[in-house]
Short mmCIF file of C-alpha atoms in Angstrom, two decimals:
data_model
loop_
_atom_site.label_atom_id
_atom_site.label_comp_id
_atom_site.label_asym_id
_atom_site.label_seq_id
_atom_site.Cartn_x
_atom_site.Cartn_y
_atom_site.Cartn_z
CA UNK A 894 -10.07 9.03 -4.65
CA UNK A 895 -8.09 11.90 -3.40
CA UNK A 896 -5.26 11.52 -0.84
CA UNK A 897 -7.62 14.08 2.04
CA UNK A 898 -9.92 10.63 2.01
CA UNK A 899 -6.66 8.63 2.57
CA UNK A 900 -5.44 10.59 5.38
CA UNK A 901 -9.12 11.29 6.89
CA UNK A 902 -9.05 7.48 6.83
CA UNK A 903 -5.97 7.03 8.43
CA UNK A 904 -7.26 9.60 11.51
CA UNK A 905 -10.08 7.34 12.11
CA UNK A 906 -7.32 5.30 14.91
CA UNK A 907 -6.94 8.23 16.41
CA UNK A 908 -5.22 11.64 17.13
CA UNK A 909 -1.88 11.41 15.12
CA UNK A 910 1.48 13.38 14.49
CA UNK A 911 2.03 13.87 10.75
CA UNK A 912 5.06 11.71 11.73
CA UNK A 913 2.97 8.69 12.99
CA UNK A 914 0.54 9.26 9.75
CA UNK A 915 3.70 8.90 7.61
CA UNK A 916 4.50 6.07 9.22
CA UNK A 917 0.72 4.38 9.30
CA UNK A 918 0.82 5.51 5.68
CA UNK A 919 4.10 3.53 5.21
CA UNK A 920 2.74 0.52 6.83
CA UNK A 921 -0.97 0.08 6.20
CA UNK A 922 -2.80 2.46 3.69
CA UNK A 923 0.22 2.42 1.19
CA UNK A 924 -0.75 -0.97 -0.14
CA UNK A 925 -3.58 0.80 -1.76
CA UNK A 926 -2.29 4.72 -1.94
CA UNK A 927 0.80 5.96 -1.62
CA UNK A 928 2.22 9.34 -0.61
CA UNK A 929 5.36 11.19 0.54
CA UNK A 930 6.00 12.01 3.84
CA UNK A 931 5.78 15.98 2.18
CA UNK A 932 2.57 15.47 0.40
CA UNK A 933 0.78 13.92 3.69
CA UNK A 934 1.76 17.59 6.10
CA UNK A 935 1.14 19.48 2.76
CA UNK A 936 -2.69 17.89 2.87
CA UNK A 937 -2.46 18.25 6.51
CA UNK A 938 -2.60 21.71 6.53
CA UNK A 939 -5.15 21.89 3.45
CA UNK A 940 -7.83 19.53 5.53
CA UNK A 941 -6.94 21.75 8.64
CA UNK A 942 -7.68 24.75 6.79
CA UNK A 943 -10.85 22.78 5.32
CA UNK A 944 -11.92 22.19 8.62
CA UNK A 945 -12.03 18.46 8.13
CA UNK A 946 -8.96 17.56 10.43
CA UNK A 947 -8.14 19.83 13.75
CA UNK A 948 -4.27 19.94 14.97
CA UNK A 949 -3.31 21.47 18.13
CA UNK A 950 0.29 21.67 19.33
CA UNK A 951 2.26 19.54 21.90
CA UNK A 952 4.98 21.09 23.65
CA UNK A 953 7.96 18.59 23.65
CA UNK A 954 10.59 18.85 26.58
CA UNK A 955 13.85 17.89 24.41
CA UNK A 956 12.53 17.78 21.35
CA UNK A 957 10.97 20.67 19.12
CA UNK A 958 7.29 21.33 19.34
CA UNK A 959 4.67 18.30 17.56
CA UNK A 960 1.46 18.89 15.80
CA UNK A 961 -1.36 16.68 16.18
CA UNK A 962 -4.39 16.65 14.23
CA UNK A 963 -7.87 14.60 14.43
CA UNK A 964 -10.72 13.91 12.31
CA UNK A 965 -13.52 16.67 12.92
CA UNK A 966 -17.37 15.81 12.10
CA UNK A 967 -16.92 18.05 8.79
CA UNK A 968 -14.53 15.17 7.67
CA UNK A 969 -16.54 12.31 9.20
CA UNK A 970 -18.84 14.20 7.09
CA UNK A 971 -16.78 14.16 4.54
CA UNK A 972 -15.39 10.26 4.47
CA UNK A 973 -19.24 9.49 4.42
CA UNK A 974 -19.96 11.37 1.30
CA UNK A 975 -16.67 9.65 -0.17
CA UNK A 976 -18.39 6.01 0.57
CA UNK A 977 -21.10 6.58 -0.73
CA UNK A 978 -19.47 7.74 -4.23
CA UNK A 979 -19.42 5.02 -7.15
CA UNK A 980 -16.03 3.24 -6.62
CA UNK A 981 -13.78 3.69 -9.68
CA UNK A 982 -12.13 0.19 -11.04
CA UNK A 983 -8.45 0.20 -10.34
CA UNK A 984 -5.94 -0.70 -13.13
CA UNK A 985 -2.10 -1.76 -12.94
CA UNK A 986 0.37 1.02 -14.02
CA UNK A 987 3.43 -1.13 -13.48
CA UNK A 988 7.20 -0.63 -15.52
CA UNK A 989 7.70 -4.33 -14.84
CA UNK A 990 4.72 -5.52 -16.46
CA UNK A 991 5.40 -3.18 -19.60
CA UNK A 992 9.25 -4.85 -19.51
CA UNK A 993 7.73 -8.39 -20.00
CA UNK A 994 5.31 -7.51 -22.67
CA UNK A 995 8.39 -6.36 -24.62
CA UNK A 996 10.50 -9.14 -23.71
CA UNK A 997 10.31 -10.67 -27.17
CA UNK A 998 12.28 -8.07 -28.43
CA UNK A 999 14.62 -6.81 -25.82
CA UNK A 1000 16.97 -8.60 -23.29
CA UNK A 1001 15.55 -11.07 -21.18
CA UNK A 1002 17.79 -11.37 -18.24
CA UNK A 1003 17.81 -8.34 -17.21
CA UNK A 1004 13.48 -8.48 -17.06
CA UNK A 1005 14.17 -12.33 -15.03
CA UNK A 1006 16.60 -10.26 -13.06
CA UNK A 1007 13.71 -7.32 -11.91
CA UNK A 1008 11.13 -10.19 -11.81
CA UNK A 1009 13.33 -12.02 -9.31
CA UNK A 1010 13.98 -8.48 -7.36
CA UNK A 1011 10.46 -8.31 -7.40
CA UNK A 1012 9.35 -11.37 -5.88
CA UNK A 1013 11.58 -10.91 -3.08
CA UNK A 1014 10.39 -7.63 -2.09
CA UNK A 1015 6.98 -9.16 -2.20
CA UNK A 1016 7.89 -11.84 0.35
CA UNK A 1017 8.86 -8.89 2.66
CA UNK A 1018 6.03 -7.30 2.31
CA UNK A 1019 4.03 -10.74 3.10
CA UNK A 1020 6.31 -10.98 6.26
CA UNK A 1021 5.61 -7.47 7.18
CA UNK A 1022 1.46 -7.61 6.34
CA UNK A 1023 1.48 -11.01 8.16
CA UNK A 1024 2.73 -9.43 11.12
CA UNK A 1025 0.57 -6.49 11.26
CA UNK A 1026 -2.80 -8.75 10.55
CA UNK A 1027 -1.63 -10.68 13.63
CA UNK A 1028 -0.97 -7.56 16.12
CA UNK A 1029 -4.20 -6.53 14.74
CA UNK A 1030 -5.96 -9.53 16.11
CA UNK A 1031 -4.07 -10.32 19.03
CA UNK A 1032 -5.02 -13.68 20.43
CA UNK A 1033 -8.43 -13.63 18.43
CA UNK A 1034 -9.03 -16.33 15.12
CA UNK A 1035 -9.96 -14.20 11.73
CA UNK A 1036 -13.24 -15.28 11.50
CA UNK A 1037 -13.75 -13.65 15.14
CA UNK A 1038 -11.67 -11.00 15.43
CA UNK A 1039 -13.80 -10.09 11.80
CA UNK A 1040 -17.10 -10.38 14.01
CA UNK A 1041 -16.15 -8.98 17.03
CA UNK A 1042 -13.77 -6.23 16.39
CA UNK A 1043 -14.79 -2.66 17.07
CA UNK A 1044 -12.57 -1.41 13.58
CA UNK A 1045 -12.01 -3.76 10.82
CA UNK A 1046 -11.37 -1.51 7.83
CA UNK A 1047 -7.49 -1.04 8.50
CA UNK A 1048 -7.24 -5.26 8.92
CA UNK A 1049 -9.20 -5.86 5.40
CA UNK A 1050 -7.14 -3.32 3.95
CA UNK A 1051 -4.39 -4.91 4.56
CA UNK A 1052 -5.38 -8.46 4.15
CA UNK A 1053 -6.46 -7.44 0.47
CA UNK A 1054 -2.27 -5.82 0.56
CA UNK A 1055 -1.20 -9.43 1.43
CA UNK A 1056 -2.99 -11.13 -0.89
CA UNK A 1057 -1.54 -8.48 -3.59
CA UNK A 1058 1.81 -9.15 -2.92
CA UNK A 1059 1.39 -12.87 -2.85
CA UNK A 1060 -0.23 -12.90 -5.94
CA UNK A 1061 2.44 -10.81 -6.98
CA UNK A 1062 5.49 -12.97 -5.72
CA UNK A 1063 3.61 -16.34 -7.45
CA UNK A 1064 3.29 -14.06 -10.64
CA UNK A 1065 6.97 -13.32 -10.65
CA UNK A 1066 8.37 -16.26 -10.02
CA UNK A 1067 6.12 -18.16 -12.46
CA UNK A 1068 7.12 -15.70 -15.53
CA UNK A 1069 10.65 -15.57 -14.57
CA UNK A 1070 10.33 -20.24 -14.75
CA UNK A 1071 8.73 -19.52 -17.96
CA UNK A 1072 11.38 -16.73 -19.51
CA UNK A 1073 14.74 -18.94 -17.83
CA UNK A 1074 13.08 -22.23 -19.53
CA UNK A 1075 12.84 -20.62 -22.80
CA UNK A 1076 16.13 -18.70 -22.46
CA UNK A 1077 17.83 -22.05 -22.22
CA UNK A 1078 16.00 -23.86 -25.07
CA UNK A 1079 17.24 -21.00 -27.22
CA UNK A 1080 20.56 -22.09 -26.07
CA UNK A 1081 20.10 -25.17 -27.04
CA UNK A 1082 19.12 -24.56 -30.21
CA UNK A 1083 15.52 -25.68 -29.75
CA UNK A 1084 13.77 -21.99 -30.04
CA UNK A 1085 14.60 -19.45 -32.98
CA UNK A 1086 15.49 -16.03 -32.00
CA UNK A 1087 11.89 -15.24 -33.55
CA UNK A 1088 9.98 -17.85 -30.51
CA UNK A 1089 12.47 -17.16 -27.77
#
């Protein structure tokens, strides 16, 4: 995937400021791409100049001028091609994760103390996807709002963020249990150096 079908994605809500697609970015699509606000005008202006986005300019009264850009049929066009392409598995890339597999033979407080950093960012991240699945439905249930909706791709998007980060925070907190339990039976003298 390439970010153009991330941001062509993100246009399908609507006409949108690169500011407001920085901040959708920020919100919804970066729990499964992220960008910098620089990289999302820079492929702006490439998909404008492709012909699969169109921006015209708003004049602001106090404030400079705005561009805002839409998806055109050449990148409905486009997005359709991209669906029908052979999804590529993911993988994790993740420092943390590379930190723990070396934990036998490095410091381990300093890996409980990024796994405990970790989980907590996770739980804000649950508050914040929580929050946005419920605006999304408004007074509907899941199971209806699911059925009856006119878009659903942003809400599963984001539903598959949550349970990410939840599966993140129960993965964090478990491993740092297991590293604190064995850091204290070394202690204690019941681990050698070699099993701690």
């Amino acid at each position: 995937m390439a970010l153009r079908h991330a941001v062509l994605a993100a246009l399908l809500d609507g006409e949108s400021s690169g500011y407001q697609l920085a901040k959708a970015f920020d919100l919804g699509v970066a729990n499964f791409w992220h960008a910098l606000p620089q990289q999302l005008y820079l492929e702006l202006t490439k998909l404008e100049k492709a012909g699969l986005v169109e921006g015209r300019q708003v004049i602001q009264e106090s404030r400079p001028p705005k561009r805002l850009f839409t998806i055109t049929e050449e990148g409905l066009e486009e997005l359709a091609r991209f669906a029908e392409a052979t999804a590529k598995p993911s993988f994790i890339r993740d420092d943390l994760l590379v930190k723990v597999q070396a934990v036998d033979s490095a410091p381990v407080g300093p890996v409980i103390e990024q796994l405990d950093d970790r989980a907590v960012m996770a739980a804000a991240k649950i508050d914040i996807f929580e929050r946005f699945l419920r605006r999304l439905r408004g007074d509907l249930d899941e199971d209806a709002f699911l059925s009856t909706a006119e878009r659903v791709g942003p809400y599963l998007t984001c539903l598959r963020g949550l349970r990410f980060e939840q599966e993140t925070a129960e993965w964090c907190a478990r491993t740092a249990a297991a590293l604190r339990s064995r850091q204290s039976r070394r202690a204690e003298g019941g681990l050698s150096p070699r099993e701690a």
